[in-house]
Short mmCIF file of C-alpha atoms and ligand atoms in Angstrom, two decimals:
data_model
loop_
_atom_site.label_atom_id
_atom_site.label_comp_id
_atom_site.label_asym_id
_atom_site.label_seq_id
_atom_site.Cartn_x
_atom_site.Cartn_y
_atom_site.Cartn_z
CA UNK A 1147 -15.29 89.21 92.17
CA UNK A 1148 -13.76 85.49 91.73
CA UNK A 1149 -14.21 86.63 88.05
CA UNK A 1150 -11.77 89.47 88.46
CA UNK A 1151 -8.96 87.48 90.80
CA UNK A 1152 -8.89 84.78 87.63
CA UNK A 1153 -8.04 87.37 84.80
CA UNK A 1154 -5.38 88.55 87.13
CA UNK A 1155 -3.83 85.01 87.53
CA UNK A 1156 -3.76 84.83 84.02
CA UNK A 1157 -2.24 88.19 83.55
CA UNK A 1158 0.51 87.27 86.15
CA UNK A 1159 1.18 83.98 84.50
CA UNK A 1160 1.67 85.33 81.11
CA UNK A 1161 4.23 87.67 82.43
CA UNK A 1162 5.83 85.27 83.73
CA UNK A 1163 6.09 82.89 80.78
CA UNK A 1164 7.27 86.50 78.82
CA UNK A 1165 9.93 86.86 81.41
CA UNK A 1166 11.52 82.80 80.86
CA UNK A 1167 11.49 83.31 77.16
CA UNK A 1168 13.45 86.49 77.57
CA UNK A 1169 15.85 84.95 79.85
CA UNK A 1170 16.52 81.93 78.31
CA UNK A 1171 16.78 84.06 74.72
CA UNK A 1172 19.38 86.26 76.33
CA UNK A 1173 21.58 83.38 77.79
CA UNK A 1174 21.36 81.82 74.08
CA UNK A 1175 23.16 84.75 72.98
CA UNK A 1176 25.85 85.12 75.19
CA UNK A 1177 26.82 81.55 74.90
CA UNK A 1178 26.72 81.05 71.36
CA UNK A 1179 30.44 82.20 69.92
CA UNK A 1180 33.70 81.83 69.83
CA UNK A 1181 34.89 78.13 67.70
CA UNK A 1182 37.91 80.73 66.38
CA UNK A 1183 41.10 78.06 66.87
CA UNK A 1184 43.09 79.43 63.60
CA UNK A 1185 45.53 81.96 64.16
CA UNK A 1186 45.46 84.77 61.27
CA UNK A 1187 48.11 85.91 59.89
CA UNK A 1188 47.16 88.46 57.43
CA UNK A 1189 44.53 90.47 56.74
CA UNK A 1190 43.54 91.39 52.84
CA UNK A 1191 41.13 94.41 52.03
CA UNK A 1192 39.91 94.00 48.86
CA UNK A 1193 37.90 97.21 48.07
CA UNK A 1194 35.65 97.24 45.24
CA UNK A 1195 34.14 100.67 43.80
CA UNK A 1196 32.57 101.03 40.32
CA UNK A 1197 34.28 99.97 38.20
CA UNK A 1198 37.41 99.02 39.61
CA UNK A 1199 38.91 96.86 42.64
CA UNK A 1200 41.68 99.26 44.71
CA UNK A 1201 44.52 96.95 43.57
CA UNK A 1202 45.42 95.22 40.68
CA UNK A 1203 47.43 92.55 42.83
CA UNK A 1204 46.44 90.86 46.07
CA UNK A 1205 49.46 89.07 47.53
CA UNK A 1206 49.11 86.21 50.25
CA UNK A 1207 52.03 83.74 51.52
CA UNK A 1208 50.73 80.07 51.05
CA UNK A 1209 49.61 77.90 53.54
CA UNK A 1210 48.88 81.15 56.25
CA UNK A 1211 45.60 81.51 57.01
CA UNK A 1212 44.59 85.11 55.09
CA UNK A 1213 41.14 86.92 56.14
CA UNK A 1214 40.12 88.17 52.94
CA UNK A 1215 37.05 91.26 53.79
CA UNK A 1216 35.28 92.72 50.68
CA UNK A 1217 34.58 96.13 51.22
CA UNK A 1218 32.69 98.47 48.38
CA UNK A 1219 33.16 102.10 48.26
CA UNK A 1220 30.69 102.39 45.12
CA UNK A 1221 28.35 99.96 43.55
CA UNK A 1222 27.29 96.60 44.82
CA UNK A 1223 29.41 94.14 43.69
CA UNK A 1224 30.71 90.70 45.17
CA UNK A 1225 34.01 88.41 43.91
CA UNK A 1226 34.43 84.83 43.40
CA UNK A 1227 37.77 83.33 42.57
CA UNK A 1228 38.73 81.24 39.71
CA UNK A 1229 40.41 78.05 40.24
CA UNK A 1230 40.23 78.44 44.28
CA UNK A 1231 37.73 76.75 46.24
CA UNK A 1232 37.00 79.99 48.01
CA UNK A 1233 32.86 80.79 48.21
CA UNK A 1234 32.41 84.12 46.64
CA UNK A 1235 32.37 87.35 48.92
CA UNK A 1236 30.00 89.73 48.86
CA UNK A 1237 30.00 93.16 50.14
CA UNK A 1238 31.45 93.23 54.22
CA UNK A 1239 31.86 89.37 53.85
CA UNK A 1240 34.79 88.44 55.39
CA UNK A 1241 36.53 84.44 55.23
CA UNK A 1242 39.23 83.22 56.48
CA UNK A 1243 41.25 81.00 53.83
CA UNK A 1244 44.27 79.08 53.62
CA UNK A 1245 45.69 78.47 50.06
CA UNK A 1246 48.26 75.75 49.89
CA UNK A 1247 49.24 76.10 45.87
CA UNK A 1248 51.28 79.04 45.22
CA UNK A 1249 50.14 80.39 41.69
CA UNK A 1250 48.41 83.13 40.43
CA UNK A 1251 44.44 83.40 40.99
CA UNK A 1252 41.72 85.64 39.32
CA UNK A 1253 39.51 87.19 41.09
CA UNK A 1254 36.30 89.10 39.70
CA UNK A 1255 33.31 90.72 40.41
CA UNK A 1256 30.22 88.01 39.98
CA UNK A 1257 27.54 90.40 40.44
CA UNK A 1258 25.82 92.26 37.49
CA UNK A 1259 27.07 96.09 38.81
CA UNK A 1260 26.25 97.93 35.15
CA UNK A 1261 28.80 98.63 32.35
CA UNK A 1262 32.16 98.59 33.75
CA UNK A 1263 31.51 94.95 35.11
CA UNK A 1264 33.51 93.30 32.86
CA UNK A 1265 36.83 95.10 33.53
CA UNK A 1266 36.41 94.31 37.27
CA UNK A 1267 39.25 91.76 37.51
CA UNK A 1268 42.74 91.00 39.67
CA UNK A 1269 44.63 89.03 40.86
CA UNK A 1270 45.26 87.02 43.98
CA UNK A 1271 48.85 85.84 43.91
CA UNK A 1272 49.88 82.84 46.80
CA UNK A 1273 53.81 83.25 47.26
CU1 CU B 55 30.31 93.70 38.70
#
């Protein structure tokens, strides 16, 4: 008999421990976004499909902050940009950048997609 009563304390405990944990998991979650102070003020699609990008020419206005979202239709394939110090992007990445040198920038696919790799190029010109 006392035998029994103790397993069931110790069943009632543990589901009780399980039940914080989950709690305090959940609250994590809801507390842990939002630091989003820049405003954007364009949004750039670049879509990638092999072996091609959907534009030849990205345009972006300098000094705006420009959420740049790789999407790829075909293919895996990711870009990193020449001259900018912009982290590559890879498929559904999105960043938020704000380019302060108006030039011209290439952009490229850096991920080994098969033979038409090499003629995945554009540009990203900052106006
Ligand atoms: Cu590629």
């Amino acid at each position: 008999m006392h035998r029994i009563t103790w397993v069931s304390v110790m069943i009632v405990a543990h589901v009780i421990l399980l039940t914080a944990c989950g709690a305090s998991n959940n609250e994590k979650a809801e507390s842990a976004p939002s630091e989003q102070s820049t405003t954007i003020a364009d949004e750039v699609v670049i879509k990638a499909a092999n072996w091609k990008f959907d534009k030849a020419e990205y345009r972006i206005k300098k000094g705006e902050a420009v959420k740049l979202t790789l999407e790829s239709e075909s293919g895996v394939h990711s870009i990193a940009f020449k001259g900018l110090g912009i982290k590559e992007l890879r498929s559904g990445d999105s960043e938020v950048v704000t380019i302060n040198e108006a030039g011209t920038y290439e952009l490229f696919c850096n991920t080994m997609c098969g033979s038409g790799h090499a003629n995945m190029k554009a540009k990203l010109i900052v106006e």
